[in-house]
């Protein structure tokens, strides 16, 4: 069991958890992730590590509610327990002094981009960060990113905060302004990473992306996370999760991530129905709070 | 017991024993079990066990024991069954085998003990596996495991991986008085016994009971630790105070054929397919959250001819597959699967497409598998493995419609431990170098055994390596000599 030391929403549907996991905290490096399972009947899902504190023995994870498991996770609060947390998994980001690095974080991907940006800054790079979100509320880790960047640009799809547009608009401006870019690191939705990679391919700028396929064990055992890199099959959990964006077959990634869409939608719908029923019966305002209370009760 | 008393206990004269037929294992009818995950074999009754035990010829030089990787004293435990001392028989097995309820179910006995049984020259071999299982289950039902008393040595051993070889090392070393802590990457203890072998062949309750017994003996288990990532071997030895480490991580990395279409939705590795079912209980979705593709009315094939292949396809059948094929590139004679499993699979209606191999997976244009393009094979000259090499038959291509294809063509070494442990020698295929006699690696204090040394093999061979390792770890810890 892994105890949640602190939990707080960073944005609607995006929650940060500080988890007591001393072994993982000691070893975690930027770019790595954990796999967690909340309760006995739960599935195993990979989750980004945003940061860790080796002395306190804690890791931070940032989770955006999407399917059943992430919705359930976001009902958990300070003091609750997570049944299994295993890691740190995956190869760490390759940190070196490249010169000028552009770090692109899209949505909740910003949480994984942040430690990499910090390490790159620490290694002596000039770090230009671009953070994109759908709207003002969903911009996360702004001050953290600002703290590790020589300059920070923010875009929102709807223009409700900073500049209206996409991260690629900012990247294009940088390229058009003749900014010398030695490396681009992009973490976010697949469409964003694909668009960034296509843009930098033309300019011959080395680009690293962090992939998020479906995983079970996270140690290379199941092969479910296989991705096509330069026409060859690789396992994101042990060979990645970071790959050369110019070699990734994003189409295959999108297709494989859709494999269980029907089951995922069914799970989520049933979860939401149950949560609502529980909330109605208890007169609780927030359905998720009811589920959380019920779940903790089950565990005695 | 003196020899004369022993003889008097077996009512069947030696010369008549060969005439007694081997007692059949009671099993669920094929048409019933093909739709459930309950165990196929139901186990001997005490009467059947004693009738079978009476067939033992009590050889002066028991070749069965010589051919057992852990050296179970077959003649002695069988005699105790004849005498009706089932608990004594269990204790006798446990002297050499810490997991009898498991090996009694999954060992390829025809290649080990039973393969060398003298009876098999003229009749059917003694049902040693069935008897072992009977005794282990009897002991479990009685619920009175004897926990041996030992003198603590003050030494600590870390075991990496909780599969059959790691459990054997742990069970042997704890009985020699060492402290033992087993590290497991997954959330459940048992390795391939829990994620790989399905319920109908090895109920998970059996595995849990064996592990509970180990806990009772004092073995500590820590799950959710990926050694090499969460903690390194050097850290275990230098910071956590372990005097020796045993690496039994298995050969877990699934292989693919590298043919077109392997990335399609519907193509699984056997490891993933079985892990979803066995470890994650995806067949109980939505009670359990882990999903899997709905197989009801679907055509499913497994590629490969080993135990893993049969475990996967028989699971698919139980999950409602309309057609369930085994596609194997050689013939029956070369199939590495346990004979009993092949027999059971045929009874259940699995369609064996022998001397056949896929060359490509075809899609619906939207990323989903629709068929395997296959080619028929014929056997040519023997290859490096000594088995006749399959050669494609010109113009024999055909398309087999499929919704799901499961690749069970073997596994390779997982590199996580090797790449994070300086001084640990590996061979060119990435397996850990270890002495066949002592299981010592090239790194002082570190031992290895099982599939991570030999490549994919069987539960009992992994346990044999664990046994040898436990003996040499004990020697190292007591003498300090490397």
XYZ file of C-alpha atoms in Angstrom:
782
model
C 0.000 0.000 0.000
C 1.224 3.464 -0.889
C -0.079 6.387 1.108
C -1.154 9.657 -0.445
C 0.603 12.367 1.592
C -1.071 15.200 -0.217
C -3.567 15.602 -3.052
C -4.665 18.780 -4.821
C -6.330 19.732 -8.079
C -4.068 21.743 -10.389
C -6.932 22.326 -12.821
C -10.398 20.891 -13.329
C -9.898 17.128 -13.769
C -6.122 17.341 -13.269
C -4.893 16.352 -9.839
C -1.430 16.168 -8.276
C -0.699 13.452 -5.723
C 2.297 13.332 -3.416
C 2.796 9.647 -2.653
C 4.933 7.984 -0.026
C 7.203 5.726 -2.134
C 10.755 5.945 -0.759
C 12.355 3.401 -3.059
C 10.974 5.070 -6.190
C 11.767 8.577 -4.927
C 15.416 7.665 -4.523
C 15.761 6.428 -8.081
C 13.451 8.607 -10.157
C 14.931 10.569 -13.042
C 13.205 12.918 -15.500
C 11.265 11.154 -18.233
C 10.322 8.114 -16.140
C 6.910 6.886 -15.067
C 5.203 4.572 -12.605
C 2.514 1.942 -13.072
C -0.209 1.905 -10.492
C -3.206 -0.153 -9.504
C -5.653 1.470 -7.125
C -7.498 -1.526 -5.715
C -7.736 -5.285 -6.058
C -9.999 -5.344 -9.117
C -8.235 -2.396 -10.700
C -6.288 -2.235 -13.941
C -2.631 -1.283 -14.153
C -2.032 2.098 -15.776
C 1.146 4.050 -16.500
C 1.337 7.532 -14.952
C 3.919 10.269 -15.362
C 6.192 11.160 -12.453
C 6.237 14.947 -12.211
C 8.819 15.218 -9.478
C 10.256 13.413 -6.482
C 11.833 14.180 -3.143
C 14.405 11.561 -2.209
C 14.818 12.887 1.323
C 11.134 12.866 2.141
C 10.728 9.645 0.197
C 7.871 10.947 -1.913
C 7.009 11.132 -5.586
C 4.548 13.463 -7.299
C 2.256 12.227 -10.009
C -0.148 14.300 -12.058
C -3.281 12.617 -13.337
C -5.923 13.815 -15.754
C -9.318 12.146 -15.466
C -10.094 10.359 -18.729
C -11.248 6.775 -18.179
C -12.596 4.940 -15.155
C -9.277 4.437 -13.387
C -8.110 8.024 -13.696
C -11.558 9.283 -12.643
C -11.478 6.998 -9.642
C -7.933 8.067 -8.838
C -9.028 11.675 -8.833
C -11.566 10.881 -6.103
C -8.732 9.945 -3.758
C -7.505 12.434 -1.204
C -4.783 13.064 1.332
C -4.487 10.045 3.611
C -5.966 7.555 1.137
C -3.966 4.585 -0.116
C -3.058 3.261 -3.543
C -2.635 -0.523 -3.607
C 0.347 -0.743 -5.968
C 2.845 1.773 -7.292
C 5.822 0.397 -9.177
C 8.732 2.177 -10.750
C 10.509 4.241 -11.754
C 10.009 2.697 -15.187
C 11.329 3.505 -18.639
C 14.613 5.013 -19.682
C 15.306 8.461 -18.237
C 15.492 11.458 -20.572
C 18.946 11.906 -22.089
C 20.200 14.994 -20.355
C 23.230 16.827 -21.794
C 24.224 20.324 -22.784
C 22.775 20.497 -26.269
C 22.754 24.312 -26.541
C 19.279 25.644 -27.062
C 16.403 23.308 -26.296
C 12.719 23.923 -26.897
C 10.537 22.010 -24.422
C 6.924 21.657 -25.493
C 4.286 20.566 -22.985
C 0.740 19.946 -24.112
C -2.023 19.653 -21.514
C -1.183 17.175 -18.747
C 1.988 16.300 -20.708
C 3.431 19.444 -19.172
C 3.840 17.441 -15.968
C 6.321 15.128 -17.679
C 7.962 17.925 -19.647
C 8.643 19.884 -16.465
C 11.301 17.648 -14.809
C 13.014 17.216 -18.182
C 13.066 20.998 -18.711
C 14.487 21.436 -15.211
C 17.242 18.876 -15.810
C 18.093 20.371 -19.199
C 18.323 23.838 -17.633
C 20.520 22.469 -14.871
C 22.788 20.889 -17.512
C 23.485 24.354 -18.945
C 21.040 24.526 -21.831
C 19.133 27.608 -22.852
C 15.590 26.358 -22.326
C 12.678 27.829 -24.240
C 9.407 26.340 -23.068
C 6.066 26.303 -24.817
C 3.044 25.221 -22.799
C -0.281 24.643 -24.489
C -3.730 23.931 -23.089
C -7.320 23.949 -24.280
C -8.233 26.912 -22.091
C -7.063 29.080 -19.202
C -8.212 26.678 -16.485
C -6.207 23.793 -17.940
C -2.840 25.554 -17.993
C -0.794 23.738 -15.348
C 2.615 24.165 -13.741
C 3.049 27.660 -15.182
C 5.236 28.984 -12.385
C 7.254 25.765 -12.187
C 7.937 25.881 -15.926
C 8.788 29.576 -15.740
C 11.280 28.817 -12.997
C 13.303 26.448 -15.186
C 12.975 28.226 -18.534
C 14.880 31.127 -20.076
C 11.620 32.029 -21.707
C 8.131 30.596 -21.464
C 5.364 30.893 -24.035
C 1.796 29.862 -23.365
C -0.991 29.162 -25.816
C -4.638 28.303 -25.292
C -6.821 26.814 -28.009
C -9.624 29.271 -27.243
C -7.494 32.294 -26.405
C -8.889 32.514 -22.871
C -5.352 32.946 -21.555
C -2.085 34.156 -23.093
C -1.963 33.683 -26.851
C -4.722 31.999 -28.819
C -3.464 29.114 -30.911
C -1.413 25.966 -30.690
C 2.078 25.169 -29.447
C 3.113 24.582 -33.044
C 2.310 28.221 -33.851
C 4.928 29.278 -31.306
C 7.411 26.707 -32.532
C 6.914 27.928 -36.108
C 7.556 31.517 -34.987
C 10.798 30.473 -33.313
C 11.936 28.688 -36.442
C 10.895 31.552 -38.703
C 12.682 34.062 -36.480
C 15.841 32.112 -37.147
C 16.263 30.930 -33.553
C 18.960 28.297 -33.426
C 17.326 25.172 -31.948
C 19.480 22.149 -31.124
C 16.780 19.915 -29.677
C 13.026 19.849 -29.292
C 11.391 17.799 -26.529
C 7.634 17.397 -26.920
C 5.309 15.732 -24.427
C 1.556 15.846 -24.828
C -1.339 14.529 -26.895
C -0.367 12.326 -29.849
C -1.662 14.848 -32.406
C 0.511 17.533 -30.845
C 3.662 15.392 -30.796
C 3.000 14.379 -34.378
C 2.514 17.989 -35.515
C 5.684 19.107 -33.720
C 7.667 16.235 -35.246
C 6.442 17.017 -38.742
C 7.411 20.647 -38.365
C 10.913 19.938 -37.067
C 11.568 17.179 -39.581
C 11.574 19.741 -42.371
C 14.064 21.822 -40.405
C 16.217 18.848 -39.483
C 15.904 19.573 -35.755
C 16.346 16.518 -33.558
C 13.049 15.924 -31.727
C 12.287 13.693 -28.788
C 8.717 12.681 -27.944
C 7.367 10.677 -24.994
C 4.886 7.965 -25.983
C 1.941 6.730 -23.948
C 0.735 3.374 -25.299
C -1.364 0.854 -23.370
C 0.771 -1.079 -20.869
C 0.297 -3.808 -18.291
C 3.520 -4.747 -16.519
C 5.827 -1.936 -17.649
C 8.908 -4.174 -17.538
C 8.962 -5.574 -21.090
C 7.048 -8.716 -20.268
C 3.742 -8.277 -22.092
C 4.679 -6.487 -25.302
C 1.343 -4.659 -25.329
C 3.092 -1.289 -25.528
C 4.889 -2.051 -28.773
C 5.300 0.937 -31.022
C 6.659 1.217 -34.554
C 9.949 3.100 -34.618
C 11.621 3.434 -37.995
C 9.600 0.459 -39.242
C 10.683 -1.745 -36.342
C 8.725 -2.859 -33.300
C 9.977 -1.531 -29.954
C 8.564 -1.672 -26.428
C 7.779 1.780 -25.038
C 8.153 0.593 -21.434
C 11.774 -0.533 -21.696
C 13.074 0.937 -24.963
C 11.266 4.250 -24.288
C 9.050 6.005 -23.416
C 11.099 8.667 -25.257
C 11.801 8.154 -28.933
C 13.029 10.130 -31.929
C 9.849 11.873 -33.081
C 10.917 11.654 -36.711
C 10.958 7.854 -36.568
C 7.678 7.251 -34.719
C 4.694 5.840 -36.609
C 2.024 7.930 -34.869
C -0.745 6.259 -36.889
C 0.019 2.874 -35.372
C 0.113 4.445 -31.893
C -3.338 6.003 -32.346
C -4.704 2.733 -33.758
C -3.306 0.568 -30.951
C -4.490 2.981 -28.265
C -8.027 2.526 -29.624
C -7.977 -1.247 -29.096
C -10.146 -1.238 -25.975
C -12.190 1.887 -26.628
C -15.545 0.077 -26.321
C -14.596 -1.540 -23.023
C -13.129 1.707 -21.715
C -16.287 3.630 -22.530
C -18.421 0.977 -20.894
C -16.262 1.042 -17.747
C -16.443 4.798 -17.534
C -20.190 4.935 -18.120
C -20.814 2.326 -15.422
C -18.502 4.135 -13.038
C -20.273 7.433 -13.603
C -23.690 5.828 -13.218
C -22.644 4.150 -9.972
C -21.045 7.326 -8.702
C -24.190 9.292 -9.402
C -26.422 6.704 -7.753
C -24.200 6.716 -4.697
C -24.187 10.497 -4.561
C -27.992 10.657 -4.909
C -28.499 8.108 -2.159
C -26.135 9.894 0.193
C -27.200 13.379 -0.757
C -23.575 14.176 -1.509
C -22.976 17.058 -3.844
C -20.064 15.560 -5.743
C -20.489 12.055 -7.102
C -16.757 11.399 -6.974
C -16.572 12.218 -3.284
C -19.225 9.583 -2.653
C -17.284 6.959 -4.586
C -14.150 7.829 -2.706
C -15.898 7.504 0.630
C -17.511 4.224 -0.429
C -14.240 2.814 -1.705
C -12.339 3.601 1.470
C -15.203 2.054 3.425
C -14.929 -1.173 1.392
C -11.329 -1.504 2.309
C -12.195 -1.252 5.971
C 11.565 -49.627 7.967
C 13.357 -52.788 6.984
C 13.052 -54.120 3.412
C 10.906 -57.037 4.554
C 8.303 -54.821 6.223
C 8.146 -52.675 3.083
C 7.459 -55.652 0.877
C 4.727 -56.897 3.090
C 2.933 -53.570 2.813
C 2.419 -53.857 -0.956
C -0.197 -56.590 -1.504
C 0.662 -56.961 -5.195
C 3.546 -59.320 -5.972
C 6.340 -57.628 -7.974
C 5.776 -59.783 -11.061
C 2.075 -58.884 -11.217
C 2.532 -55.135 -10.908
C 3.172 -54.612 -14.596
C -0.252 -56.138 -15.326
C -2.077 -53.535 -13.240
C -3.275 -50.762 -15.560
C -2.196 -47.194 -14.824
C -5.032 -45.556 -12.881
C -6.748 -42.910 -14.977
C -6.847 -39.338 -13.711
C -10.473 -38.286 -13.122
C -11.156 -35.192 -15.194
C -13.926 -32.790 -16.144
C -15.627 -33.954 -19.381
C -14.093 -32.146 -22.367
C -17.399 -30.632 -23.522
C -17.993 -29.153 -20.069
C -14.506 -27.916 -19.256
C -14.117 -26.219 -22.649
C -16.483 -23.566 -21.257
C -15.069 -23.019 -17.791
C -11.794 -22.112 -16.116
C -11.990 -24.792 -13.439
C -9.252 -27.361 -13.213
C -9.287 -30.061 -15.910
C -7.816 -32.811 -13.717
C -9.731 -33.547 -10.549
C -7.074 -35.534 -8.695
C -6.822 -39.098 -7.421
C -8.868 -40.335 -4.486
C -6.913 -42.092 -1.717
C -8.038 -45.437 -3.177
C -6.846 -44.588 -6.683
C -3.575 -43.241 -5.301
C -2.896 -46.432 -3.404
C -3.789 -48.637 -6.386
C -1.434 -46.607 -8.543
C 1.322 -46.540 -5.920
C 1.194 -50.342 -5.732
C 2.401 -50.468 -9.358
C 5.859 -49.181 -8.348
C 8.534 -51.793 -9.040
C 10.699 -50.465 -6.199
C 13.826 -50.501 -8.357
C 17.112 -50.943 -6.548
C 18.492 -48.032 -8.572
C 15.531 -45.688 -9.102
C 16.139 -43.940 -12.433
C 13.079 -41.765 -11.802
C 14.934 -39.878 -9.076
C 18.068 -39.592 -11.217
C 15.984 -37.963 -13.917
C 14.314 -35.455 -11.591
C 15.984 -32.023 -11.643
C 15.398 -31.617 -7.895
C 15.928 -35.308 -7.068
C 12.576 -36.157 -5.469
C 12.870 -39.543 -3.667
C 10.096 -41.125 -5.674
C 10.449 -44.711 -4.459
C 10.388 -43.613 -0.816
C 7.345 -41.375 -1.079
C 5.433 -43.927 -3.168
C 6.126 -46.580 -0.556
C 4.661 -44.279 2.090
C 1.507 -43.913 -0.023
C 1.249 -47.713 -0.221
C 1.578 -47.754 3.563
C -1.196 -45.177 3.861
C 1.119 -42.604 5.426
C 0.182 -39.695 3.166
C 1.568 -37.007 5.480
C 4.832 -38.894 5.645
C 4.874 -39.051 1.856
C 4.363 -35.280 1.692
C 7.230 -34.662 4.101
C 9.429 -36.980 2.064
C 8.718 -35.013 -1.138
C 9.276 -31.716 0.653
C 12.813 -32.753 1.505
C 13.660 -32.060 -2.130
C 10.767 -30.128 -3.623
C 9.225 -27.065 -1.979
C 6.370 -26.810 -4.513
C 4.904 -30.325 -4.882
C 1.311 -29.237 -5.532
C 2.635 -27.194 -8.457
C 5.090 -29.653 -10.006
C 2.537 -32.444 -9.587
C 0.398 -30.429 -12.001
C 2.732 -28.781 -14.486
C 5.908 -30.891 -14.760
C 6.470 -32.631 -18.094
C 6.752 -35.946 -16.246
C 7.057 -37.889 -19.505
C 10.399 -36.148 -20.052
C 11.547 -36.458 -16.439
C 10.726 -39.086 -13.791
C 8.102 -41.051 -15.712
C 10.216 -41.034 -18.866
C 12.774 -43.212 -17.072
C 10.291 -45.405 -15.181
C 11.112 -49.091 -15.711
C 7.412 -49.881 -16.118
C 7.303 -47.746 -19.266
C 9.392 -50.305 -21.146
C 6.537 -52.798 -21.139
C 3.490 -50.872 -19.891
C 2.509 -47.338 -18.927
C 4.847 -45.510 -16.578
C 3.957 -45.097 -12.916
C 1.756 -41.981 -12.468
C 4.380 -40.186 -10.399
C 3.044 -36.704 -11.149
C -0.491 -37.727 -10.224
C 0.759 -39.269 -6.983
C 2.818 -36.211 -6.120
C -0.214 -34.034 -6.679
C -2.404 -36.314 -4.556
C 0.013 -36.174 -1.641
C 0.472 -32.400 -1.845
C -3.287 -31.807 -2.009
C -3.867 -34.206 0.883
C -1.344 -32.320 2.983
C -3.037 -29.029 2.098
C -6.489 -30.363 3.015
C -5.161 -31.509 6.379
C -3.859 -27.996 6.909
C -1.036 -29.177 9.104
C 2.144 -28.225 7.338
C 5.095 -28.963 9.512
C 7.245 -25.852 9.728
C 10.790 -27.081 10.257
C 12.754 -25.569 13.164
C 16.081 -24.089 12.156
C 19.004 -22.289 13.774
C 19.411 -18.772 12.359
C 22.741 -18.142 10.650
C 22.435 -14.359 10.635
C 22.961 -14.255 6.856
C 20.571 -12.485 4.486
C 19.787 -13.506 0.929
C 17.858 -11.488 -1.660
C 15.953 -13.423 -4.290
C 15.046 -11.492 -7.420
C 11.893 -12.864 -9.021
C 9.234 -15.024 -7.378
C 8.800 -17.640 -10.083
C 9.544 -21.344 -9.624
C 13.328 -21.017 -9.352
C 13.220 -18.065 -6.945
C 10.652 -19.799 -4.736
C 12.789 -22.943 -4.664
C 15.867 -20.989 -3.597
C 13.837 -19.181 -0.933
C 12.278 -22.380 0.402
C 15.595 -24.230 0.535
C 17.596 -21.391 2.115
C 15.049 -20.538 4.793
C 15.272 -24.176 5.916
C 19.024 -23.781 6.217
C 18.559 -20.877 8.638
C 19.225 -17.896 6.379
C 16.989 -14.839 6.204
C 15.383 -14.641 2.777
C 13.591 -11.754 1.100
C 12.002 -12.237 -2.326
C 11.514 -9.224 -4.622
C 8.775 -9.343 -7.255
C 8.139 -6.776 -9.997
C 4.426 -7.530 -10.331
C 1.784 -7.087 -7.660
C 1.392 -10.818 -7.069
C 3.880 -13.493 -6.001
C 4.515 -16.469 -8.267
C 5.903 -15.171 -11.547
C 4.891 -17.361 -14.471
C 2.827 -19.516 -12.096
C 0.393 -16.614 -11.661
C 0.627 -14.576 -14.856
C 1.346 -17.403 -17.302
C -0.235 -20.723 -16.394
C -4.046 -20.593 -16.459
C -6.438 -21.509 -13.699
C -7.658 -24.687 -15.463
C -4.166 -26.154 -15.299
C -2.881 -24.618 -12.066
C -5.466 -22.988 -9.781
C -4.061 -19.771 -8.303
C -5.304 -20.872 -4.892
C -2.740 -23.687 -5.030
C 0.045 -21.182 -5.711
C -1.159 -18.942 -2.882
C -1.194 -21.877 -0.467
C 2.378 -22.822 -1.336
C 3.435 -19.197 -0.828
C 1.558 -18.958 2.463
C 3.516 -21.998 3.609
C 6.756 -20.225 2.678
C 5.639 -17.166 4.618
C 4.944 -19.425 7.578
C 8.517 -20.687 7.289
C 9.707 -17.085 7.484
C 10.313 -16.073 3.857
C 9.625 -12.349 3.333
C 8.088 -11.095 0.102
C 8.140 -7.579 -1.334
C 6.006 -6.893 -4.406
C 6.149 -3.881 -6.756
C 9.953 -3.891 -6.862
C 11.593 -3.980 -10.293
C 15.171 -4.856 -9.408
C 17.389 -2.820 -11.701
C 14.939 0.074 -11.629
C 13.486 0.383 -8.123
C 16.685 -0.854 -6.492
C 19.889 -2.302 -7.976
C 21.715 -5.513 -7.089
C 24.661 -3.446 -5.809
C 22.348 -1.437 -3.560
C 20.828 -4.633 -2.178
C 24.295 -5.939 -1.321
C 26.028 -2.770 -0.165
C 23.232 -0.699 1.327
C 20.554 -3.177 2.362
C 22.940 -5.725 3.811
C 22.215 -8.794 1.710
C 25.112 -11.260 1.792
C 24.117 -12.980 -1.432
C 21.673 -12.423 -4.282
C 19.915 -14.967 -6.474
C 18.618 -13.762 -9.831
C 15.672 -15.750 -11.148
C 13.972 -13.197 -13.349
C 12.936 -15.586 -16.115
C 13.042 -15.025 -19.831
C 10.140 -12.673 -19.990
C 10.573 -10.622 -23.156
C 8.123 -11.914 -25.774
C 9.396 -12.545 -29.285
C 7.555 -11.606 -32.417
C 8.082 -12.958 -35.935
C 8.723 -9.563 -37.521
C 6.232 -10.256 -40.276
C 3.917 -7.601 -41.758
C 0.824 -6.810 -39.706
C 2.059 -7.836 -36.256
C 1.150 -4.402 -34.899
C -2.526 -4.807 -35.880
C -5.213 -4.640 -33.214
C -6.020 -8.255 -32.400
C -2.441 -9.521 -32.469
C -1.207 -10.330 -28.959
C 1.904 -11.810 -27.457
C 0.992 -14.911 -25.451
C 2.436 -13.151 -22.403
C 0.051 -10.237 -22.783
C -2.938 -12.429 -23.590
C -2.311 -14.713 -20.613
C -1.390 -11.859 -18.255
C -4.661 -10.103 -18.997
C -6.551 -13.299 -18.202
C -4.567 -14.829 -15.331
C -3.064 -11.895 -13.464
C -5.529 -9.142 -14.313
C -8.675 -11.330 -14.499
C -9.790 -9.543 -17.666
C -12.233 -12.380 -18.329
C -14.209 -11.074 -15.361
C -14.543 -7.608 -16.924
C -16.310 -5.372 -15.905
C -16.018 -6.647 -12.310
C -12.287 -6.340 -12.914
C -11.230 -3.223 -14.795
C -8.578 -4.635 -17.142
C -10.231 -5.105 -20.540
C -9.607 -7.621 -23.281
C -11.130 -8.202 -26.689
C -14.441 -10.058 -26.622
C -13.743 -13.499 -28.086
C -17.325 -14.795 -28.256
C -17.984 -16.198 -31.705
C -14.546 -15.109 -32.909
C -11.902 -17.140 -34.703
C -8.661 -17.227 -32.745
C -5.267 -18.790 -33.477
C -2.109 -19.224 -31.495
C 1.222 -19.384 -33.282
C 3.581 -21.885 -31.625
C 3.571 -25.405 -30.198
C 4.714 -25.111 -26.597
C 2.855 -25.191 -23.302
C 2.346 -21.434 -23.448
C 0.706 -21.747 -26.861
C -1.704 -24.399 -25.598
C -2.447 -22.420 -22.427
C -3.331 -19.402 -24.556
C -5.539 -21.139 -27.117
C -7.373 -23.246 -24.532
C -8.062 -20.011 -22.636
C -9.417 -18.458 -25.831
C -11.731 -21.443 -26.279
C -13.020 -20.993 -22.730
C -13.663 -17.331 -23.470
C -16.096 -18.251 -26.223
C -13.964 -18.519 -29.364
C -15.861 -20.147 -32.251
C -12.773 -21.650 -33.853
C -9.527 -22.107 -31.945
C -6.438 -23.054 -33.945
C -2.886 -23.999 -33.112
C -0.600 -23.007 -35.976
C 2.699 -24.847 -35.665
C 5.436 -24.980 -38.261
C 6.669 -28.482 -37.452
C 4.795 -31.757 -36.873
C 3.295 -33.469 -33.818
C 6.531 -35.226 -32.979
C 8.431 -31.955 -32.529
C 5.805 -30.169 -30.429
C 7.447 -29.135 -27.170
C 4.173 -29.022 -25.185
C 3.464 -31.522 -22.428
C 1.833 -34.670 -23.870
C -1.160 -34.458 -21.512
C -1.887 -30.868 -22.579
C -1.871 -31.770 -26.271
C -4.205 -34.686 -25.519
C -6.542 -32.476 -23.483
C -6.516 -29.756 -26.144
C -7.491 -32.228 -28.862
C -10.315 -33.568 -26.689
C -11.581 -30.019 -26.239
C -11.753 -29.471 -29.986
C -8.703 -27.313 -30.655
C -7.912 -27.428 -34.385
C -4.216 -28.206 -34.919
C -2.852 -26.754 -38.148
C 0.480 -28.535 -38.194
C 3.354 -27.829 -40.592
C 1.931 -24.349 -41.092
C 3.316 -20.868 -40.494
C 1.917 -17.363 -40.910
C 3.780 -15.061 -43.293
C 1.621 -11.978 -42.899
C -1.339 -10.643 -40.918
C -4.049 -8.993 -42.999
C -6.208 -6.077 -41.892
C -9.593 -4.542 -42.596
C -7.871 -1.328 -43.598
C -8.722 0.252 -40.242
C -5.998 -1.416 -38.222
C -7.865 -4.554 -37.140
C -6.783 -8.124 -37.887
C -8.960 -10.090 -40.324
C -6.811 -13.062 -41.358
C -3.428 -14.729 -41.247
C -1.803 -15.482 -44.578
C -0.208 -18.868 -43.991
C 2.091 -21.203 -45.827
C 2.342 -24.977 -45.450
C 5.697 -26.464 -44.502
C 7.535 -29.728 -44.964
C 10.388 -31.048 -42.855
C 13.889 -30.915 -44.299
C 17.298 -31.677 -42.806
C 17.831 -31.384 -39.037
C 18.785 -27.887 -37.833
C 20.998 -26.740 -34.960
C 18.401 -27.897 -32.415
C 18.511 -31.399 -33.902
C 14.909 -31.094 -35.035
C 14.096 -31.282 -38.736
C 13.973 -27.825 -40.219
C 10.599 -26.726 -41.638
C 10.787 -25.583 -45.259
C 7.912 -23.702 -46.977
C 6.014 -25.582 -49.674
C 5.946 -23.542 -52.874
C 2.514 -22.207 -53.814
C 0.831 -23.456 -50.632
C -0.278 -20.036 -49.367
C -3.770 -19.676 -47.969
C -5.643 -17.140 -45.846
C -7.080 -18.219 -42.489
C -9.779 -15.776 -41.282
C -9.019 -14.621 -37.734
C -10.073 -11.934 -35.283
C -7.296 -12.624 -32.810
C -3.812 -14.076 -33.260
C -1.592 -14.896 -30.287
C 2.171 -15.114 -30.753
C 3.661 -17.880 -28.597
C 6.954 -18.416 -30.366
C 9.193 -18.044 -27.347
C 10.742 -15.378 -25.179
C 14.152 -13.798 -24.717
C 16.081 -12.349 -21.817
C 14.762 -9.218 -20.168
C 17.825 -6.942 -19.948
C 16.826 -4.767 -16.960
C 18.941 -6.550 -14.325
C 21.906 -7.299 -16.587
C 22.238 -3.718 -17.824
C 22.128 -2.232 -14.324
C 24.542 -4.643 -12.623
C 28.234 -3.940 -13.302
C 30.366 -7.066 -13.381
C 27.523 -9.416 -14.254
C 28.559 -11.382 -17.335
C 26.056 -12.230 -20.067
C 26.262 -14.299 -23.222
C 25.659 -12.930 -26.693
C 21.935 -13.613 -26.488
C 21.733 -11.510 -23.331
C 21.274 -14.347 -20.831
C 23.249 -14.306 -17.564
C 26.368 -16.457 -17.472
C 26.222 -18.901 -14.589
C 28.031 -22.124 -13.743
C 25.870 -25.158 -14.502
C 27.045 -26.791 -11.311
C 26.932 -23.946 -8.776
C 24.791 -21.311 -10.550
C 27.480 -18.774 -9.668
C 27.658 -15.736 -11.945
C 30.774 -13.740 -12.771
C 29.960 -11.358 -9.902
C 30.931 -12.289 -6.367
C 27.998 -13.193 -4.173
C 25.551 -13.207 -7.068
C 23.936 -16.409 -8.343
C 21.457 -16.929 -11.162
C 19.313 -19.718 -12.514
C 16.206 -20.684 -14.435
C 15.155 -19.181 -17.747
C 17.350 -16.071 -17.318
C 20.361 -18.400 -17.662
C 19.083 -21.157 -19.963
C 16.426 -19.408 -22.020
C 12.794 -20.516 -21.869
C 12.466 -23.984 -20.317
C 10.179 -25.697 -17.812
C 9.098 -25.059 -14.229
C 10.972 -28.107 -12.948
C 14.233 -27.255 -14.727
C 14.070 -23.787 -13.187
C 13.463 -25.409 -9.809
C 16.440 -27.728 -10.369
C 18.641 -24.683 -10.923
C 17.181 -23.119 -7.783
C 18.050 -26.228 -5.812
C 21.669 -26.209 -7.006
C 21.902 -22.482 -6.342
C 20.540 -22.850 -2.810
C 23.190 -25.461 -2.042
C 26.009 -23.352 -3.375
C 24.690 -20.141 -1.780
C 24.617 -22.010 1.527
C 28.171 -23.143 0.974
C 29.283 -19.614 0.084
C 27.576 -18.131 3.132
C 29.004 -20.669 5.550
C 32.571 -20.784 4.175
C 32.893 -17.316 2.678
C 34.734 -18.956 -0.212
C 33.933 -17.824 -3.745
